[in-house]
Amino acid sequence: MLYALMGIGLSIITGVLNIPNFAHGALFALGAYFLVTLIQLLGNFWLALLLAPLGVGVIGIVIEYGGIRPLYRAGHDYQLLLTFGLSLIVTEGIIIVWSPVGMSQLPPPILRGGVDLGITIYPRYRLFVMAAAALLVLGAWLFLERTRYGAIMRAGIEDKEMVSLLGIDIHRLFTAAFALGCVLAGIAGALTAPIRGLNPWMGVDMLGIAFVVVALAGLGNLLGSIVAGLLVGVAQSLVALVWPEASVAVIFGVMTVVLLVRPQGLFGIR
Amino acid sequence: MSGLSRRDVVKLGSAAAAFGIGFPTVLRAQPKEVVMLGLWSFTGAFSDVGPVLDRGMKLALEERGMKVQSKTIKYITRDDETKAGSATRRAEEAVDSDGAKFIIGPWSSGVALAVSEVAKRKKVFHYFSGGTEDISGARCHRYSFQWAASPYTAAKTVVDTFMQANPKAKRWHLLVADYAFGWSVEKYIKEVGKGHGIEFVGADRHPLGEREFSNYVTKAAGNKPDVVAMINFGLDAVTGAREIFNFGLTPKVPLILTWSSGVEELVQLNPEIRENLWVGSNFYYTADTPIAREFVKSYQAKFGNPPGYAPAAAYGMTRMTLAAMDKAKSTEVADVVKALEGLELDDLVGRMRVDAKTHQTLRPYFFMRCKKKDAMKGPMDFADIIATGSTPLPAEYAACKDIGSL
Amino acid sequence: MPLVRTERLTKSFGALVAVDAVTFAVDEGSLHSVIGPNGAGKTTLFNLLTGQLAPTSGRIVFDGRDIAGTPPHGIARLGIARSFQRTSIFPTLSILDNVWLAAFARQRSWRGLAWRRADRYSEVAERAMAVLGEVGLEEKAGEPAGAISHGEQRQLELAIGLAAAPRLLLLDEPAAGLSPEETKRMVTLVSKLKGRYTIILIEHKIDVVMSMSDRISVMHFGSLIAEGAPAEIQRSPEVRRAYLGGFAAP
Amino acid sequence: MSRAWLVTLATVVLLPVFVRHTIATEIWIFAIFGLGLNLLMGYTGLLSFGQATFFGAAAYAVGYLLKHYAINVVLALAIGVAVGAASAALVGYLCVQRSGLYFIMLTFALNQMFYFTAYQWTTVTGGEDGMPGVPRPEVLGLDIHAPLAYYTVVALLFVLALWIMRRIVESPLGKILQSIRDNELRAEALGYNVPRMKLVAFVLGGAFAGLAGVLYAMLFGIVPLEAIGFVFSGNVVFATLIGGSGSLYGPVIGSFVFIWLSESVSAIWARWPLLLGVAFVVVVLFLRGGVVEAWARYRAWRHASG
């Protein structure tokens, strides 16, 4: 589910803006760090969970405005260089502000401990994350499918010229899309913190996976990325049971095959 | 093309050459100087420990006024990036260009093994502390030494002590990091466990750097063990312990961190997670030796918190190296190597002796039990040492058959 | 003897039939124009002839060989060159290099492809300069192609086609987007080529077409609705219907 | 002999006087690596995010042969070039069918596959620990263990590589590749088989990467796992961009700046990647075209004001 959140966020960015966002993993980490700091400041998990992603969104707007906007017409190489540079800056910034030593964040008391599901014990917090992520994914889906903004965003992926011809400010669309992608990364990071703990490099693994999800779904295929996110998660845990070392290799293998055979992604129609 | 004429490129080239002058020029070590290199991770996976390792080594050198055998010690550091490639190239560069002759570190086993090769090739002294058995085992040679206890010593201390405290806990589930260090500790835990009649209901291996432990924990829970023992290190251990707690296994089932860095890992876990946590380590700051007490006092005075295994190891290795120089009355690599072989003294963690045949430092290993939240006297008061063991690796297990020549 | 002919050439995109069973022939040395309203399938026809698109059915016979399905670079090597309706040049390369590349592509042998210095191929360079001279760009040979005016880029577009020393030259609206002044210059240029090359021309400016062409084919909704000499086409009622009085007789 | 060559030779001769030998050697190795990438990225417009695949494959293959079969250096270099070219042919064949982001992601994904193969195949590669103990045998009877001796060998090979690359980019092929970068459709319409030309660029780039990989393995006596990792792929891309892609000397200058910057700053300040990140952003926002472009602009400015 978290993969789906990451995937859909990155998918919006790659789809609408057509840039490879290498800073996505760092923004994910930033979401987690914001969460912990906000909890320390406010003493309230839920409020922090709400505010942390918004903070990441604000950073996203700054990045889009100051860095990415001048680059829409530049090649992918410069976009890559910029977003990678930004990810270095964010990661090192985290180290400077919060120190390189990892941190821990417990779930709020009511979500601690496990639930006996009969076949196995499962942590309450994970169940919460699944439910929350499912709701968010559903929310994202409804937003994209049922609202005007969502429609504009989808149109932006299909045909940018069309959108600007309709008199919609394409720059605002881009900013909004980038910010939304960042917020989703921030939520994923914040939700992950109590499960995996925090360290400045927590986003690196996630970045790779997010790209796999995007590739599997097909560039800019938002609904596909939800399904692909779920698939990657399930596939990874299944492989981990049989052949743990290969769990990461397998998803990249699948990504390679999909890119070669069905470049439009598993669910792409184009 | 970019509209650049050939002449521009020429000028650019000369500018680049001129720029090079700004680079620190080749400084050959003065003969009166002993250059010691601390090879630590300031970036990469272990960058959280780099700075504290640096502190430990510096502390040991400053105690001696940066002097040994009436020579000045020049302490330099390099960032190994927690990568074998970067570590070897920076070590090599420091040896070639700065005249470094004594390398302490790095922290990561894999990286250290690569550096050990550099030491062998360049004939420089190398002291390392960590989980791999290879430096004092299959890949031993005359120039590299191991400070951490043998995995056998660790396994023996942990299993014996734990079984003494919990004689009924016979169903063990192991979770092992899938590389040389994990395998060797696992081997010895099983070996020692046999003597106690322990049944190993499961032993799962996870890749190094694993961050998703839910599958392993689900499996562990399914086995209904009396004890879960993890054989992993650093973030892997922290992430694993957290997940085991999240699944509700701890505190009902005791969890053993077999080979932990102690403070550095414990501080990353909330007190709730530490309940019923048992920890084996090469150092804990309540170790009751005169040198440890002094070290902890000055470290705490300087940095505000007690030292963990990492700074202690850097401190301890540096002390051992200096002791060997004193014994040899020389700072030549070959003399220091010979002096350290067989050196025996009371140092940081107690009685220490360097086995000349394997270059393993024979020394005590600590086993702690974490305190409950309300029993903690301060935020860093994590645990009590409940045992110190120092059974050395039986000779028949020693993988170092021939330490070789200088 | 026609140099190129098509037989029931058809290209459909899903339900849309862009080129519908077009059969026509172009004689060697003639200037043959294709006209028709926007969306009639003229450019698609070009894309079929040059291999950018593979036909759904039908044949293209060039110099006695069926070339349908040959990839574009293969077709170019046979001696079919084209210019594009939307200027298609190499913007960061110099004007000379743009033309040089076209001339080199037609070299019989690519010996020293990755090793011999490009400026050692004197015959290629001579041909390139000659073509630039013909279109009047030799003064600007060293400038980057992206830096010159639209009108000059159209001239360059034509020069790239010529430099390939083609046996068949396909010109897709060479005067697209040009001012009346520039159009006049372009018309003079193309008329000078007449007779030296076999040319198929797509053009909207009907007066230009009428004055220059040997034969004219008219396309409408993918089909060929008329073919003949300029005078015949002007009289054709079908053409008039297709254009719905879209142009008046000169 | 032209002035460019004189300056290049002067730099090669003078560099070890000012810069530590190991680093100087590494600069030229990285420059060879960058030259190969630049043929793809700068000249052909193919942003390969998987160059380390060829670098690492050659380093591992030759490292293994050097270690276990004690082959001689000349053969080792030849095999390295061949392995680099062959792996690039394989990857290139698969990748040239895609373009844009798909192309980048595909090179990246294939790089990851090679990485995990190396990671898992521990009996040969040593996995996480790397493949240590790669010897540096004699060259034509000369001992090259001394840092300066090895530097000389690498520097000579660099000059040779630079000369070969210059021949390539000044040949018709160089022009054809640039035309593909500028306008693929048009190049195809002129009669150039674009996928085949791209493949040629891949193979040539891979050969350079392979040469660099072997030299790297012999420099440090180890093939570390990261030599085949995507971070390495990224570094060479970034170094080339900093220098200025699309010009012959760009990657050379880039590798100088990149290695020099990271080595000298990392010895002083632990948070050096921050500076690197800032440098990237500055280059992207203000200095696209890299150092080469900056120099050209500086000259234009001086020209205008003086």
mmCIF file of C-alpha atoms in Angstrom, chain C residues 3-221:
data_model
loop_
_atom_site.group_PDB
_atom_site.id
_atom_site.type_symbol
_atom_site.label_atom_id
_atom_site.label_comp_id
_atom_site.label_asym_id
_atom_site.label_seq_id
_atom_site.Cartn_x
_atom_site.Cartn_y
_atom_site.Cartn_z
ATOM 1 C CA LEU C 3 10.075 5.998 -62.122
ATOM 2 C CA VAL C 4 7.670 5.326 -59.302
ATOM 3 C CA ARG C 5 4.133 4.046 -59.177
ATOM 4 C CA THR C 6 1.731 2.891 -56.530
ATOM 5 C CA GLU C 7 -0.900 0.183 -56.813
ATOM 6 C CA ARG C 8 -3.980 0.449 -54.622
ATOM 7 C CA LEU C 9 -1.826 1.845 -51.849
ATOM 8 C CA THR C 10 -3.800 1.929 -48.597
ATOM 9 C CA LYS C 11 -3.048 3.062 -45.075
ATOM 10 C CA SER C 12 -5.581 2.916 -42.317
ATOM 11 C CA PHE C 13 -5.296 3.938 -38.678
ATOM 12 C CA GLY C 14 -7.966 1.904 -36.957
ATOM 13 C CA ALA C 15 -11.225 2.909 -38.549
ATOM 14 C CA LEU C 16 -9.740 5.906 -40.312
ATOM 15 C CA VAL C 17 -8.517 5.265 -43.818
ATOM 16 C CA ALA C 18 -5.940 7.982 -44.451
ATOM 17 C CA VAL C 19 -4.854 6.763 -47.863
ATOM 18 C CA ASP C 20 -7.422 4.758 -49.745
ATOM 19 C CA ALA C 21 -6.385 2.545 -52.657
ATOM 20 C CA VAL C 22 -4.291 5.189 -54.357
ATOM 21 C CA THR C 23 -2.905 4.188 -57.720
ATOM 22 C CA PHE C 24 -0.755 6.679 -59.556
ATOM 23 C CA ALA C 25 2.506 6.923 -61.440
ATOM 24 C CA VAL C 26 5.200 9.542 -61.795
ATOM 25 C CA ASP C 27 7.287 9.728 -64.943
ATOM 26 C CA GLU C 28 11.009 10.104 -64.777
ATOM 27 C CA GLY C 29 12.041 13.727 -65.019
ATOM 28 C CA SER C 30 8.607 15.152 -64.444
ATOM 29 C CA LEU C 31 7.247 17.432 -61.729
ATOM 30 C CA HIS C 32 4.135 15.823 -60.353
ATOM 31 C CA SER C 33 2.054 17.731 -57.821
ATOM 32 C CA VAL C 34 -0.350 16.350 -55.264
ATOM 33 C CA ILE C 35 -3.037 18.735 -54.086
ATOM 34 C CA GLY C 36 -6.079 18.475 -51.924
ATOM 35 C CA PRO C 37 -7.649 20.016 -48.861
ATOM 36 C CA ASN C 38 -6.127 19.665 -45.422
ATOM 37 C CA GLY C 39 -6.411 16.150 -44.118
ATOM 38 C CA ALA C 40 -6.737 14.660 -47.582
ATOM 39 C CA GLY C 41 -3.872 12.253 -46.885
ATOM 40 C CA LYS C 42 -1.093 13.907 -48.870
ATOM 41 C CA THR C 43 1.537 13.825 -46.166
ATOM 42 C CA THR C 44 0.536 10.295 -45.228
ATOM 43 C CA LEU C 45 1.116 9.351 -48.845
ATOM 44 C CA PHE C 46 4.618 10.833 -48.599
ATOM 45 C CA ASN C 47 5.248 8.976 -45.382
ATOM 46 C CA LEU C 48 4.311 5.752 -47.155
ATOM 47 C CA LEU C 49 6.581 6.491 -50.091
ATOM 48 C CA THR C 50 9.528 7.226 -47.798
ATOM 49 C CA GLY C 51 8.926 4.321 -45.465
ATOM 50 C CA GLN C 52 8.098 6.327 -42.356
ATOM 51 C CA LEU C 53 4.838 4.403 -42.373
ATOM 52 C CA ALA C 54 4.277 0.866 -43.573
ATOM 53 C CA PRO C 55 1.283 0.502 -45.901
ATOM 54 C CA THR C 56 -1.715 -1.502 -44.765
ATOM 55 C CA SER C 57 -1.992 -2.917 -48.269
ATOM 56 C CA GLY C 58 -0.944 -2.170 -51.830
ATOM 57 C CA ARG C 59 2.383 -1.817 -53.568
ATOM 58 C CA ILE C 60 4.944 0.867 -54.177
ATOM 59 C CA VAL C 61 7.146 0.179 -57.142
ATOM 60 C CA PHE C 62 10.285 2.241 -57.523
ATOM 61 C CA ASP C 63 12.502 1.636 -60.507
ATOM 62 C CA GLY C 64 10.906 -1.753 -61.042
ATOM 63 C CA ARG C 65 11.239 -2.892 -57.394
ATOM 64 C CA ASP C 66 8.554 -3.262 -54.774
ATOM 65 C CA ILE C 67 9.768 -1.103 -51.911
ATOM 66 C CA ALA C 68 6.742 -1.242 -49.612
ATOM 67 C CA GLY C 69 7.858 -2.111 -46.100
ATOM 68 C CA THR C 70 11.460 -1.022 -46.571
ATOM 69 C CA PRO C 71 12.561 1.110 -43.600
ATOM 70 C CA PRO C 72 13.132 4.825 -44.225
ATOM 71 C CA HIS C 73 16.902 4.609 -44.208
ATOM 72 C CA GLY C 74 16.758 1.842 -46.796
ATOM 73 C CA ILE C 75 14.490 3.899 -49.012
ATOM 74 C CA ALA C 76 16.736 6.903 -48.671
ATOM 75 C CA ARG C 77 19.660 4.777 -49.773
ATOM 76 C CA LEU C 78 17.737 3.902 -52.926
ATOM 77 C CA GLY C 79 17.708 7.553 -53.867
ATOM 78 C CA ILE C 80 14.411 8.854 -52.591
ATOM 79 C CA ALA C 81 14.865 12.091 -50.671
ATOM 80 C CA ARG C 82 12.286 14.305 -49.085
ATOM 81 C CA SER C 83 11.741 17.645 -47.481
ATOM 82 C CA PHE C 84 9.344 18.037 -44.592
ATOM 83 C CA GLN C 85 6.333 20.260 -44.230
ATOM 84 C CA ARG C 86 7.419 21.228 -40.717
ATOM 85 C CA THR C 87 11.045 22.188 -40.983
ATOM 86 C CA SER C 88 13.188 19.250 -40.025
ATOM 87 C CA ILE C 89 16.839 20.135 -39.796
ATOM 88 C CA PHE C 90 19.705 19.547 -37.352
ATOM 89 C CA PRO C 91 19.589 22.778 -35.370
ATOM 90 C CA THR C 92 22.884 22.598 -33.479
ATOM 91 C CA LEU C 93 24.945 21.523 -36.468
ATOM 92 C CA SER C 94 26.287 23.998 -38.977
ATOM 93 C CA ILE C 95 24.416 24.548 -42.203
ATOM 94 C CA LEU C 96 27.221 22.923 -44.099
ATOM 95 C CA ASP C 97 27.098 19.862 -41.854
ATOM 96 C CA ASN C 98 23.353 19.580 -42.391
ATOM 97 C CA VAL C 99 23.881 19.273 -46.099
ATOM 98 C CA TRP C 100 27.089 17.306 -45.735
ATOM 99 C CA LEU C 101 25.251 14.596 -43.836
ATOM 100 C CA ALA C 102 22.714 14.284 -46.629
ATOM 101 C CA ALA C 103 25.438 14.049 -49.233
ATOM 102 C CA PHE C 104 27.435 11.532 -47.237
ATOM 103 C CA ALA C 105 24.414 9.306 -46.737
ATOM 104 C CA ARG C 106 24.315 8.711 -50.481
ATOM 105 C CA GLN C 107 27.985 7.783 -50.803
ATOM 106 C CA ARG C 108 28.289 4.373 -52.274
ATOM 107 C CA SER C 109 30.990 3.389 -49.792
ATOM 108 C CA TRP C 110 31.268 4.425 -46.139
ATOM 109 C CA ARG C 111 34.877 3.510 -45.828
ATOM 110 C CA GLY C 112 36.566 5.043 -42.818
ATOM 111 C CA LEU C 113 33.171 5.739 -41.300
ATOM 112 C CA ALA C 114 34.389 5.892 -37.707
ATOM 113 C CA TRP C 115 37.987 6.786 -38.343
ATOM 114 C CA ARG C 116 38.690 8.989 -41.351
ATOM 115 C CA ARG C 117 38.308 12.662 -40.624
ATOM 116 C CA ALA C 118 35.094 14.001 -42.043
ATOM 117 C CA ASP C 119 36.818 16.889 -43.765
ATOM 118 C CA ARG C 120 38.883 14.472 -45.826
ATOM 119 C CA TYR C 121 35.882 13.468 -47.933
ATOM 120 C CA SER C 122 36.433 16.198 -50.494
ATOM 121 C CA GLU C 123 33.836 14.998 -52.967
ATOM 122 C CA VAL C 124 31.123 15.097 -50.269
ATOM 123 C CA ALA C 125 32.130 18.572 -49.188
ATOM 124 C CA GLU C 126 32.161 19.793 -52.800
ATOM 125 C CA ARG C 127 28.700 18.467 -53.416
ATOM 126 C CA ALA C 128 27.448 20.016 -50.176
ATOM 127 C CA MET C 129 28.871 23.430 -51.035
ATOM 128 C CA ALA C 130 27.484 23.214 -54.561
ATOM 129 C CA VAL C 131 23.998 22.579 -53.231
ATOM 130 C CA LEU C 132 24.297 25.422 -50.744
ATOM 131 C CA GLY C 133 25.321 27.620 -53.622
ATOM 132 C CA GLU C 134 22.265 26.553 -55.538
ATOM 133 C CA VAL C 135 19.855 27.570 -52.749
ATOM 134 C CA GLY C 136 21.884 30.662 -51.902
ATOM 135 C CA LEU C 137 23.142 29.706 -48.450
ATOM 136 C CA GLU C 138 26.851 29.292 -49.116
ATOM 137 C CA GLU C 139 27.644 32.523 -47.289
ATOM 138 C CA LYS C 140 26.159 31.131 -44.096
ATOM 139 C CA ALA C 141 27.655 27.670 -44.375
ATOM 140 C CA GLY C 142 29.378 27.870 -40.990
ATOM 141 C CA GLU C 143 26.426 29.112 -38.947
ATOM 142 C CA PRO C 144 24.399 26.804 -36.780
ATOM 143 C CA ALA C 145 21.237 25.816 -38.595
ATOM 144 C CA GLY C 146 19.053 26.689 -35.618
ATOM 145 C CA ALA C 147 20.135 30.327 -35.754
ATOM 146 C CA ILE C 148 18.929 31.323 -39.206
ATOM 147 C CA SER C 149 15.523 32.715 -40.203
ATOM 148 C CA HIS C 150 12.528 30.568 -41.013
ATOM 149 C CA GLY C 151 12.789 31.404 -44.688
ATOM 150 C CA GLU C 152 16.412 30.341 -44.795
ATOM 151 C CA GLN C 153 15.577 27.176 -42.916
ATOM 152 C CA ARG C 154 13.084 26.311 -45.635
ATOM 153 C CA GLN C 155 15.854 26.803 -48.177
ATOM 154 C CA LEU C 156 18.083 24.577 -46.085
ATOM 155 C CA GLU C 157 15.324 21.983 -45.900
ATOM 156 C CA LEU C 158 15.302 21.913 -49.678
ATOM 157 C CA ALA C 159 19.098 21.826 -49.850
ATOM 158 C CA ILE C 160 19.195 18.775 -47.587
ATOM 159 C CA GLY C 161 16.891 17.024 -50.003
ATOM 160 C CA LEU C 162 19.007 18.021 -52.994
ATOM 161 C CA ALA C 163 22.329 17.100 -51.415
ATOM 162 C CA ALA C 164 21.294 13.482 -51.382
ATOM 163 C CA ALA C 165 21.493 13.632 -55.207
ATOM 164 C CA PRO C 166 18.109 11.943 -55.309
ATOM 165 C CA ARG C 167 16.530 10.087 -58.129
ATOM 166 C CA LEU C 168 13.188 11.049 -56.692
ATOM 167 C CA LEU C 169 12.624 14.195 -54.665
ATOM 168 C CA LEU C 170 9.537 14.563 -52.514
ATOM 169 C CA LEU C 171 8.801 18.149 -51.525
ATOM 170 C CA ASP C 172 6.193 18.617 -48.816
ATOM 171 C CA GLU C 173 4.982 22.215 -49.002
ATOM 172 C CA PRO C 174 8.372 23.839 -49.477
ATOM 173 C CA ALA C 175 6.792 27.274 -49.180
ATOM 174 C CA ALA C 176 4.931 26.587 -45.926
ATOM 175 C CA GLY C 177 4.901 29.627 -43.689
ATOM 176 C CA LEU C 178 6.842 31.832 -46.090
ATOM 177 C CA SER C 179 6.112 35.476 -46.845
ATOM 178 C CA PRO C 180 5.048 36.351 -50.414
ATOM 179 C CA GLU C 181 8.560 37.593 -51.087
ATOM 180 C CA GLU C 182 10.173 34.393 -49.841
ATOM 181 C CA THR C 183 7.581 32.295 -51.629
ATOM 182 C CA LYS C 184 8.563 33.891 -54.900
ATOM 183 C CA ARG C 185 12.187 33.011 -54.270
ATOM 184 C CA MET C 186 11.249 29.431 -53.382
ATOM 185 C CA VAL C 187 9.185 29.080 -56.566
ATOM 186 C CA THR C 188 12.127 30.236 -58.647
ATOM 187 C CA LEU C 189 14.321 27.723 -56.878
ATOM 188 C CA VAL C 190 11.976 24.815 -57.442
ATOM 189 C CA SER C 191 11.397 25.724 -61.084
ATOM 190 C CA LYS C 192 15.139 25.611 -61.625
ATOM 191 C CA LEU C 193 15.131 22.022 -60.360
ATOM 192 C CA LYS C 194 12.436 21.026 -62.770
ATOM 193 C CA GLY C 195 13.650 18.646 -65.417
ATOM 194 C CA ARG C 196 16.845 17.794 -63.498
ATOM 195 C CA TYR C 197 15.076 15.736 -60.895
ATOM 196 C CA THR C 198 11.945 13.684 -60.723
ATOM 197 C CA ILE C 199 9.862 15.638 -58.219
ATOM 198 C CA ILE C 200 6.643 15.005 -56.354
ATOM 199 C CA LEU C 201 5.365 18.217 -54.841
ATOM 200 C CA ILE C 202 2.706 18.834 -52.222
ATOM 201 C CA GLU C 203 1.622 22.427 -52.266
ATOM 202 C CA HIS C 204 -1.322 24.503 -51.136
ATOM 203 C CA LYS C 205 -0.646 27.629 -53.128
ATOM 204 C CA ILE C 206 -2.583 26.639 -56.163
ATOM 205 C CA ASP C 207 -1.160 29.240 -58.525
ATOM 206 C CA VAL C 208 2.297 27.887 -57.847
ATOM 207 C CA VAL C 209 1.164 24.370 -58.582
ATOM 208 C CA MET C 210 -0.608 25.307 -61.789
ATOM 209 C CA SER C 211 2.340 27.199 -63.160
ATOM 210 C CA MET C 212 4.989 24.595 -62.487
ATOM 211 C CA SER C 213 3.520 21.103 -62.629
ATOM 212 C CA ASP C 214 3.655 18.643 -65.482
ATOM 213 C CA ARG C 215 0.862 16.622 -63.940
ATOM 214 C CA ILE C 216 -1.376 17.045 -60.937
ATOM 215 C CA SER C 217 -3.110 14.479 -58.744
ATOM 216 C CA VAL C 218 -5.953 15.558 -56.511
ATOM 217 C CA MET C 219 -6.638 13.784 -53.242
ATOM 218 C CA HIS C 220 -9.773 14.001 -51.182
ATOM 219 C CA PHE C 221 -10.507 12.022 -48.022
#
